[in-house]
Short mmCIF file of C-alpha atoms in Angstrom, two decimals:
data_model
loop_
_atom_site.label_atom_id
_atom_site.label_comp_id
_atom_site.label_asym_id
_atom_site.label_seq_id
_atom_site.Cartn_x
_atom_site.Cartn_y
_atom_site.Cartn_z
CA UNK A 1 -5.52 -12.89 3.46
CA UNK A 2 -7.38 -12.35 0.19
CA UNK A 3 -4.99 -13.72 -2.43
CA UNK A 4 -4.26 -16.58 -0.09
CA UNK A 5 -0.74 -17.42 -1.32
CA UNK A 6 1.16 -16.90 1.90
CA UNK A 7 1.68 -20.18 3.69
CA UNK A 8 3.77 -21.28 6.73
CA UNK A 9 4.94 -17.95 8.09
CA UNK A 10 7.27 -19.12 10.86
CA UNK A 11 10.54 -17.25 10.49
CA UNK A 12 9.38 -15.36 7.39
CA UNK A 13 10.14 -11.68 6.92
CA UNK A 14 6.85 -10.16 5.75
CA UNK A 15 6.33 -6.63 4.49
CA UNK A 16 3.01 -4.86 5.09
CA UNK A 17 2.14 -2.11 2.62
CA UNK A 18 -1.10 -0.21 3.12
CA UNK A 19 -2.70 2.33 0.85
CA UNK A 20 -5.86 3.53 -0.79
CA UNK A 21 -4.73 2.01 -4.12
CA UNK A 22 -7.26 4.07 -6.08
CA UNK A 23 -6.03 2.68 -8.41
CA UNK A 24 -2.97 0.55 -7.75
CA UNK A 25 -0.22 1.25 -10.31
CA UNK A 26 3.25 0.12 -11.33
CA UNK A 27 5.05 2.42 -8.88
CA UNK A 28 3.24 0.72 -5.97
CA UNK A 29 4.36 -2.68 -7.25
CA UNK A 30 7.91 -1.52 -7.89
CA UNK A 31 8.17 -0.01 -4.39
CA UNK A 32 7.05 -3.32 -2.87
CA UNK A 33 9.65 -5.20 -4.92
CA UNK A 34 12.41 -2.69 -4.04
CA UNK A 35 11.62 -2.92 -0.32
CA UNK A 36 11.64 -6.72 -0.50
CA UNK A 37 14.99 -6.80 -2.30
CA UNK A 38 16.65 -4.20 -0.07
CA UNK A 39 15.45 -5.66 3.23
CA UNK A 40 15.40 -9.37 2.45
CA UNK A 41 11.64 -9.80 2.70
CA UNK A 42 10.10 -13.16 1.83
CA UNK A 43 6.68 -11.75 1.03
CA UNK A 44 4.78 -8.47 0.87
CA UNK A 45 1.11 -8.16 1.83
CA UNK A 46 -0.77 -5.20 0.35
CA UNK A 47 -3.60 -3.92 2.55
CA UNK A 48 -6.11 -1.72 0.70
CA UNK A 49 -7.70 0.80 3.05
CA UNK A 50 -11.33 0.19 3.84
CA UNK A 51 -12.58 3.61 4.96
CA UNK A 52 -9.66 6.08 4.79
CA UNK A 53 -9.17 8.00 8.03
CA UNK A 54 -7.36 10.86 6.23
CA UNK A 55 -9.59 11.33 3.17
CA UNK A 56 -13.23 12.11 2.48
CA UNK A 57 -14.63 8.61 1.76
CA UNK A 58 -17.08 10.14 -0.71
CA UNK A 59 -14.14 10.90 -3.01
CA UNK A 60 -12.73 7.36 -2.88
CA UNK A 61 -13.77 4.41 -5.02
CA UNK A 62 -15.62 1.54 -3.30
CA UNK A 63 -13.29 -0.65 -1.27
CA UNK A 64 -14.38 -3.75 -3.19
CA UNK A 65 -13.18 -2.18 -6.45
CA UNK A 66 -9.88 -1.08 -4.94
CA UNK A 67 -9.31 -4.53 -3.43
CA UNK A 68 -10.11 -6.26 -6.71
CA UNK A 69 -7.72 -4.03 -8.65
CA UNK A 70 -4.95 -4.75 -6.13
CA UNK A 71 -5.61 -8.47 -6.38
CA UNK A 72 -5.52 -8.35 -10.18
CA UNK A 73 -2.20 -6.47 -10.05
CA UNK A 74 -0.60 -8.87 -7.57
CA UNK A 75 -1.92 -12.13 -9.03
CA UNK A 76 1.04 -12.84 -11.36
CA UNK A 77 3.70 -12.30 -8.68
CA UNK A 78 4.21 -14.91 -5.90
CA UNK A 79 6.04 -12.26 -3.86
CA UNK A 80 2.79 -10.33 -3.37
CA UNK A 81 -0.64 -10.98 -1.90
CA UNK A 82 -3.57 -8.78 -0.87
CA UNK A 83 -5.42 -8.72 2.45
CA UNK A 84 -9.13 -7.97 2.89
CA UNK A 85 -8.59 -7.10 6.55
CA UNK A 86 -9.36 -3.37 6.33
CA UNK A 87 -11.89 -3.75 3.51
CA UNK A 88 -13.98 -6.09 5.68
CA UNK A 89 -13.55 -4.14 8.93
CA UNK A 90 -16.19 -1.45 9.57
CA UNK A 91 -15.20 2.10 10.41
CA UNK A 92 -12.06 4.10 9.62
CA UNK A 93 -8.89 2.13 8.89
CA UNK A 94 -5.95 2.58 11.25
CA UNK A 95 -2.54 0.96 10.91
CA UNK A 96 -1.97 -0.24 14.48
CA UNK A 97 -5.14 -2.39 14.75
CA UNK A 98 -4.28 -3.81 11.33
CA UNK A 99 -0.75 -4.73 12.42
CA UNK A 100 -2.10 -6.37 15.57
CA UNK A 101 -4.57 -8.46 13.57
CA UNK A 102 -1.89 -9.45 11.06
CA UNK A 103 0.36 -10.46 13.93
CA UNK A 104 -2.40 -12.74 15.24
CA UNK A 105 -3.00 -14.15 11.75
CA UNK A 106 0.63 -14.68 10.77
CA UNK A 107 1.85 -15.90 14.15
CA UNK A 108 4.51 -14.71 16.59
CA UNK A 109 7.46 -16.17 14.65
CA UNK A 110 6.93 -14.01 11.56
CA UNK A 111 8.92 -10.75 11.36
CA UNK A 112 6.72 -7.86 10.23
CA UNK A 113 7.95 -4.80 8.33
CA UNK A 114 5.72 -1.78 7.70
CA UNK A 115 6.49 -0.23 4.30
CA UNK A 116 5.70 3.49 3.88
CA UNK A 117 6.83 6.32 1.61
CA UNK A 118 8.83 9.28 2.85
CA UNK A 119 5.79 11.55 2.56
CA UNK A 120 3.79 9.22 4.80
CA UNK A 121 6.66 8.74 7.24
CA UNK A 122 6.83 12.48 7.88
CA UNK A 123 3.37 12.42 9.46
CA UNK A 124 3.55 9.14 11.36
CA UNK A 125 4.02 10.82 14.74
CA UNK A 126 0.40 11.99 14.50
CA UNK A 127 -1.02 8.55 13.67
CA UNK A 128 -3.49 6.78 15.92
CA UNK A 129 -1.50 4.86 18.58
CA UNK A 130 1.73 5.63 16.70
CA UNK A 131 3.83 4.77 19.74
CA UNK A 132 2.81 1.10 19.36
CA UNK A 133 4.16 0.69 15.82
CA UNK A 134 7.82 -0.08 16.76
CA UNK A 135 6.62 -2.94 18.99
CA UNK A 136 4.60 -4.44 16.14
CA UNK A 137 6.77 -3.98 13.05
CA UNK A 138 10.12 -2.70 11.82
CA UNK A 139 9.71 0.37 9.63
CA UNK A 140 10.86 0.54 5.99
CA UNK A 141 10.79 4.02 4.41
CA UNK A 142 10.84 4.13 0.61
CA UNK A 143 11.85 7.34 -1.14
CA UNK A 144 9.64 9.05 -3.70
CA UNK A 145 10.99 10.59 -6.89
CA UNK A 146 8.49 13.45 -6.61
CA UNK A 147 9.06 14.20 -2.91
CA UNK A 148 12.01 15.74 -1.06
CA UNK A 149 11.68 14.65 2.59
CA UNK A 150 12.24 16.91 5.56
CA UNK A 151 14.78 15.02 7.72
CA UNK A 152 13.45 16.75 10.84
CA UNK A 153 10.02 15.17 10.29
CA UNK A 154 11.20 11.65 9.51
CA UNK A 155 11.45 9.02 12.26
CA UNK A 156 14.68 9.07 14.23
CA UNK A 157 17.70 7.71 12.35
CA UNK A 158 18.32 4.05 13.14
CA UNK A 159 14.65 3.31 13.80
CA UNK A 160 13.88 2.45 10.17
CA UNK A 161 15.42 0.94 7.05
CA UNK A 162 15.70 3.45 4.16
CA UNK A 163 15.11 2.35 0.56
CA UNK A 164 16.11 4.65 -2.35
CA UNK A 165 13.44 6.40 -4.37
CA UNK A 166 11.86 4.54 -7.25
CA UNK A 167 12.40 6.16 -10.67
CA UNK A 168 8.68 5.80 -11.39
CA UNK A 169 6.84 9.13 -11.35
CA UNK A 170 3.28 7.83 -11.26
CA UNK A 171 0.45 8.81 -8.94
CA UNK A 172 -3.08 7.52 -8.55
CA UNK A 173 -4.28 11.12 -8.90
CA UNK A 174 -2.58 11.34 -12.29
CA UNK A 175 -4.14 8.07 -13.45
CA UNK A 176 -7.64 9.07 -12.34
CA UNK A 177 -7.25 12.35 -14.25
CA UNK A 178 -6.12 10.52 -17.38
CA UNK A 179 -9.10 8.18 -17.25
CA UNK A 180 -11.45 11.11 -16.68
CA UNK A 181 -9.93 12.89 -19.71
CA UNK A 182 -10.17 9.73 -21.87
CA UNK A 183 -6.39 9.42 -22.14
CA UNK A 184 -4.62 6.01 -22.08
CA UNK A 185 -3.25 4.55 -18.86
CA UNK A 186 -1.58 1.52 -20.44
CA UNK A 187 1.89 0.87 -18.95
CA UNK A 188 0.99 3.06 -15.96
CA UNK A 189 -1.15 0.30 -14.47
CA UNK A 190 -1.16 -3.45 -15.18
CA UNK A 191 -3.27 -4.39 -18.20
CA UNK A 192 -5.78 -6.25 -16.03
CA UNK A 193 -6.27 -3.17 -13.88
CA UNK A 194 -6.79 -0.97 -16.94
CA UNK A 195 -9.39 -3.44 -18.22
CA UNK A 196 -11.17 -3.48 -14.85
CA UNK A 197 -11.27 0.33 -14.70
CA UNK A 198 -12.83 0.43 -18.18
CA UNK A 199 -15.30 -2.37 -17.42
CA UNK A 200 -16.49 -0.74 -14.20
CA UNK A 201 -16.44 2.80 -15.58
CA UNK A 202 -14.29 3.98 -12.67
CA UNK A 203 -13.14 7.62 -12.51
CA UNK A 204 -15.19 8.70 -15.52
CA UNK A 205 -17.09 11.84 -14.59
CA UNK A 206 -15.47 12.12 -11.16
CA UNK A 207 -14.71 15.79 -10.45
CA UNK A 208 -11.25 16.84 -9.36
CA UNK A 209 -8.32 14.47 -8.89
#
């Protein structure tokens, strides 16, 4: 599982939160904590995307860097851990195969909850094997302060647990732009993540967002 801090899972309520995490930032962490508090989760596993199926991989940082940043961010918090599942799996990353593998890893007695933002939830009907998701995990939809959802595009009412929007207005795009422009990102990302970005020279000289 990467961070390796999730033990006996029988009867545990476990959140699964995927993302590119390029880089991970405080809004990601706050959303995980809010979902856990609102839905009574015992643990949240972050799953950095290996090869994004919805983005040009040439514009994404190496998966090893994104995984390491996520692990650094989650290390101080026993609520959180990070999985290498998609990072180590070749080819594009899709949610349903990931949920199936996590089900095998965590065992049949664990309750799985897929955590997504409202912007992501609006497009879930077009996901690969989307019809299988309700059989694998309960859906948690977290609001976004910078996004007004279209109710007609969200999953049907009653099929997911809503969580109010986080007050954080942070995006990975914004952070990459700040690094590229030599502006500080302290307090937008954990200190260890900021240090890793500087050490690795990530985002410097990258065109666009």
